[in-house]
Amino acid sequence: MPDFEIEDSIAGIVAGIDEAGRGPWAGPVVAAAVIIDRKNVPKGIDDSKKLTAAKREILFEHIMQTCQVGVGFASAEEIDNLNILQATMLAMQRAFSNLPSEPDMTLIDGNKIPQLPCPATAIIKGDSKSISIAAASIIAKVTRDRVMHELAIQHPQYGFDKHSGYGTKIHQEALERYGITPHHRKTYKPIAKLVVCS
């Protein structure tokens, strides 16, 4: 389970940042930044990938109620224009800027650091080590899943609520049958092939 060991080694207020949605063929990439109130820590925070959808939803509400949270998005169009890495960095910058107050240090999940107005350090597999990053992973994942559920209402034939835009068989078959939507990432190979063919 992630804990405060990394945070405890840092003087001052610490934020964790993580993202969701780098791999899917459709939808935005979503980043979240979280500063945990050490006097009011939600119980059960873990890497979002290790939690059930129901548990993530419960923890999402607890984190939103007790922590400082910022969320940032980069659209499919921005992903196509910038590339997924740069779009992810942009979403992280937006999440940071949406925090209610600025931390003294930011912990970033992964091995790349966006340009931020405070010191930052990258931590590989940070969502399984730092509780602040794990909290951010939950916010990012639940937020993105909710966005994809909204897109599923707009485009019911694609099944976005079932696969969140990932390249499943259902998604592939829908693309072949109905073509792409404005929410598809046209620079991703499977989508790019369809764009060329159309």
Short mmCIF file of C-alpha atoms in Angstrom, two decimals:
data_model
loop_
_atom_site.label_atom_id
_atom_site.label_comp_id
_atom_site.label_asym_id
_atom_site.label_seq_id
_atom_site.Cartn_x
_atom_site.Cartn_y
_atom_site.Cartn_z
CA MET A 1 0.00 0.00 0.00
CA PRO A 2 1.26 3.53 -0.68
CA ASP A 3 2.12 5.59 2.37
CA PHE A 4 3.57 8.95 3.47
CA GLU A 5 7.22 7.82 3.54
CA ILE A 6 8.21 9.97 0.55
CA GLU A 7 6.09 12.91 1.72
CA ASP A 8 7.64 12.68 5.20
CA SER A 9 11.12 13.15 3.71
CA ILE A 10 10.09 16.52 2.23
CA ALA A 11 9.77 19.81 4.13
CA GLY A 12 6.56 21.69 3.41
CA ILE A 13 3.30 20.95 1.60
CA VAL A 14 3.39 18.13 -0.95
CA ALA A 15 1.07 17.46 -3.89
CA GLY A 16 0.82 14.25 -5.90
CA ILE A 17 0.00 14.25 -9.62
CA ASP A 18 -1.11 11.34 -11.79
CA GLU A 19 -2.96 10.87 -15.08
CA ALA A 20 -5.43 8.51 -16.67
CA GLY A 21 -6.04 7.78 -20.32
CA ARG A 22 -2.74 7.77 -22.20
CA GLY A 23 -3.44 4.50 -24.00
CA PRO A 24 -7.06 4.75 -25.23
CA TRP A 25 -7.96 5.51 -28.83
CA ALA A 26 -10.61 8.04 -27.83
CA GLY A 27 -11.37 10.66 -25.22
CA PRO A 28 -9.18 13.08 -23.28
CA VAL A 29 -6.19 12.41 -21.10
CA VAL A 30 -7.05 13.51 -17.54
CA ALA A 31 -4.63 14.52 -14.80
CA ALA A 32 -5.28 15.20 -11.12
CA ALA A 33 -3.27 16.95 -8.43
CA VAL A 34 -4.00 16.23 -4.77
CA ILE A 35 -2.77 17.72 -1.49
CA ILE A 36 -3.86 15.47 1.37
CA ASP A 37 -4.89 16.92 4.72
CA ARG A 38 -2.70 14.89 7.08
CA LYS A 39 -5.27 15.35 9.87
CA ASN A 40 -8.06 13.89 7.74
CA VAL A 41 -6.71 11.11 5.49
CA PRO A 42 -9.31 9.01 3.65
CA LYS A 43 -8.86 5.33 4.53
CA GLY A 44 -8.08 2.76 1.83
CA ILE A 45 -6.27 4.93 -0.71
CA ASP A 46 -4.34 2.75 -3.16
CA ASP A 47 -3.20 2.73 -6.77
CA SER A 48 -6.46 3.16 -8.70
CA LYS A 49 -5.67 0.10 -10.86
CA LYS A 50 -5.79 -2.10 -7.75
CA LEU A 51 -9.25 -0.90 -6.69
CA THR A 52 -12.70 -1.90 -7.90
CA ALA A 53 -14.79 0.72 -9.69
CA ALA A 54 -17.13 0.86 -6.66
CA LYS A 55 -14.24 1.41 -4.25
CA ARG A 56 -12.77 4.12 -6.50
CA GLU A 57 -16.10 5.95 -6.51
CA ILE A 58 -16.29 5.91 -2.69
CA LEU A 59 -12.70 7.08 -2.32
CA PHE A 60 -13.22 9.74 -4.99
CA GLU A 61 -15.96 11.34 -2.87
CA HIS A 62 -13.85 11.13 0.32
CA ILE A 63 -10.81 12.66 -1.39
CA MET A 64 -12.88 15.47 -2.92
CA GLN A 65 -14.38 16.26 0.49
CA THR A 66 -11.16 16.19 2.54
CA CYS A 67 -8.28 17.10 0.22
CA GLN A 68 -7.24 19.96 -2.03
CA VAL A 69 -7.82 18.76 -5.59
CA GLY A 70 -7.09 20.12 -9.05
CA VAL A 71 -8.11 18.40 -12.29
CA GLY A 72 -6.83 19.08 -15.81
CA PHE A 73 -7.76 17.76 -19.24
CA ALA A 74 -6.14 17.57 -22.66
CA SER A 75 -8.54 16.81 -25.48
CA ALA A 76 -8.16 14.29 -28.29
CA GLU A 77 -7.46 17.23 -30.62
CA GLU A 78 -4.67 18.47 -28.33
CA ILE A 79 -3.26 14.92 -28.15
CA ASP A 80 -3.17 14.83 -31.97
CA ASN A 81 -1.59 18.28 -32.20
CA LEU A 82 1.01 17.90 -29.45
CA ASN A 83 1.54 14.08 -29.09
CA ILE A 84 0.37 12.12 -26.05
CA LEU A 85 3.41 12.88 -23.87
CA GLN A 86 3.15 16.66 -24.32
CA ALA A 87 -0.63 16.56 -23.94
CA THR A 88 -0.20 14.62 -20.69
CA MET A 89 2.26 17.25 -19.44
CA LEU A 90 -0.27 19.95 -20.36
CA ALA A 91 -3.07 18.16 -18.48
CA MET A 92 -0.76 17.89 -15.44
CA GLN A 93 0.05 21.62 -15.61
CA ARG A 94 -3.66 22.39 -15.76
CA ALA A 95 -4.37 20.11 -12.80
CA PHE A 96 -1.62 21.83 -10.79
CA SER A 97 -2.94 25.29 -11.67
CA ASN A 98 -6.43 24.25 -10.51
CA LEU A 99 -5.25 23.39 -6.99
CA PRO A 100 -6.74 25.77 -4.40
CA SER A 101 -3.24 26.51 -3.04
CA GLU A 102 0.29 25.96 -4.30
CA PRO A 103 2.41 23.19 -2.74
CA ASP A 104 6.11 23.42 -1.89
CA MET A 105 6.91 20.20 -3.77
CA THR A 106 5.09 18.04 -6.30
CA LEU A 107 5.48 14.28 -6.80
CA ILE A 108 4.76 13.12 -10.36
CA ASP A 109 3.91 9.55 -11.28
CA GLY A 110 6.23 8.24 -14.00
CA ASN A 111 9.58 9.42 -15.33
CA LYS A 112 8.71 12.80 -16.90
CA ILE A 113 8.14 16.12 -15.15
CA PRO A 114 5.94 18.92 -16.52
CA GLN A 115 7.07 22.52 -16.15
CA LEU A 116 5.62 23.69 -12.84
CA PRO A 117 6.13 26.80 -10.68
CA CYS A 118 7.47 24.68 -7.80
CA PRO A 119 10.08 21.90 -7.45
CA ALA A 120 8.94 18.48 -8.64
CA THR A 121 10.28 14.96 -8.71
CA ALA A 122 9.24 12.01 -10.87
CA ILE A 123 8.60 8.67 -9.19
CA ILE A 124 8.28 5.52 -11.29
CA LYS A 125 5.27 3.50 -10.09
CA GLY A 126 4.58 6.39 -7.75
CA ASP A 127 0.91 5.42 -7.43
CA SER A 128 1.99 2.32 -5.49
CA LYS A 129 4.51 4.23 -3.32
CA SER A 130 3.16 7.72 -2.56
CA ILE A 131 -0.29 8.12 -1.04
CA SER A 132 -0.58 11.59 -2.59
CA ILE A 133 0.02 10.19 -6.08
CA ALA A 134 -2.34 7.26 -5.38
CA ALA A 135 -5.07 9.74 -4.39
CA ALA A 136 -4.44 11.65 -7.62
CA SER A 137 -4.66 8.39 -9.60
CA ILE A 138 -8.14 7.76 -8.17
CA ILE A 139 -9.37 11.27 -9.00
CA ALA A 140 -7.96 11.10 -12.54
CA LYS A 141 -9.37 7.63 -13.24
CA VAL A 142 -12.88 8.28 -11.90
CA THR A 143 -13.06 11.67 -13.62
CA ARG A 144 -12.05 10.17 -16.95
CA ASP A 145 -14.47 7.25 -16.59
CA ARG A 146 -17.28 9.75 -15.99
CA VAL A 147 -16.28 11.69 -19.12
CA MET A 148 -16.36 8.47 -21.15
CA HIS A 149 -19.81 7.61 -19.76
CA GLU A 150 -21.00 11.02 -21.00
CA LEU A 151 -19.50 10.30 -24.43
CA ALA A 152 -21.28 6.93 -24.40
CA ILE A 153 -24.60 8.78 -24.09
CA GLN A 154 -23.68 10.99 -27.06
CA HIS A 155 -22.34 8.08 -29.15
CA PRO A 156 -24.06 4.92 -27.82
CA GLN A 157 -22.93 2.69 -30.70
CA TYR A 158 -19.27 2.81 -29.60
CA GLY A 159 -19.61 1.39 -26.07
CA PHE A 160 -17.38 4.02 -24.48
CA ASP A 161 -18.90 3.25 -21.08
CA LYS A 162 -17.66 -0.35 -21.36
CA HIS A 163 -14.08 0.13 -22.61
CA SER A 164 -13.33 3.82 -21.84
CA GLY A 165 -11.98 4.30 -25.35
CA TYR A 166 -9.42 1.48 -25.25
CA GLY A 167 -8.87 -0.67 -28.34
CA THR A 168 -11.21 -3.54 -27.53
CA LYS A 169 -12.90 -5.78 -30.09
CA ILE A 170 -16.23 -3.99 -29.50
CA HIS A 171 -14.56 -0.65 -30.14
CA GLN A 172 -12.80 -1.91 -33.30
CA GLU A 173 -16.03 -3.30 -34.71
CA ALA A 174 -17.88 -0.03 -34.00
CA LEU A 175 -15.15 1.95 -35.75
CA GLU A 176 -15.32 -0.27 -38.81
CA ARG A 177 -19.09 0.06 -38.90
CA TYR A 178 -19.62 3.72 -37.97
CA GLY A 179 -16.28 5.44 -38.58
CA ILE A 180 -14.61 7.82 -36.15
CA THR A 181 -16.03 10.53 -33.89
CA PRO A 182 -14.51 13.94 -33.04
CA HIS A 183 -13.34 12.31 -29.79
CA HIS A 184 -11.05 9.79 -31.50
CA ARG A 185 -7.29 10.35 -31.55
CA LYS A 186 -6.51 10.56 -35.25
CA THR A 187 -2.74 10.16 -34.80
CA TYR A 188 -3.11 6.78 -33.08
CA LYS A 189 -2.27 4.05 -35.61
CA PRO A 190 -5.61 2.13 -35.67
CA ILE A 191 -7.52 5.41 -36.05
CA ALA A 192 -5.03 6.88 -38.52
CA LYS A 193 -5.58 3.86 -40.78
CA LEU A 194 -9.33 4.52 -40.78
CA VAL A 195 -8.78 8.23 -41.53
CA VAL A 196 -6.59 7.30 -44.54
CA CYS A 197 -9.18 4.81 -45.79
CA SER A 198 -12.15 7.15 -45.46
#
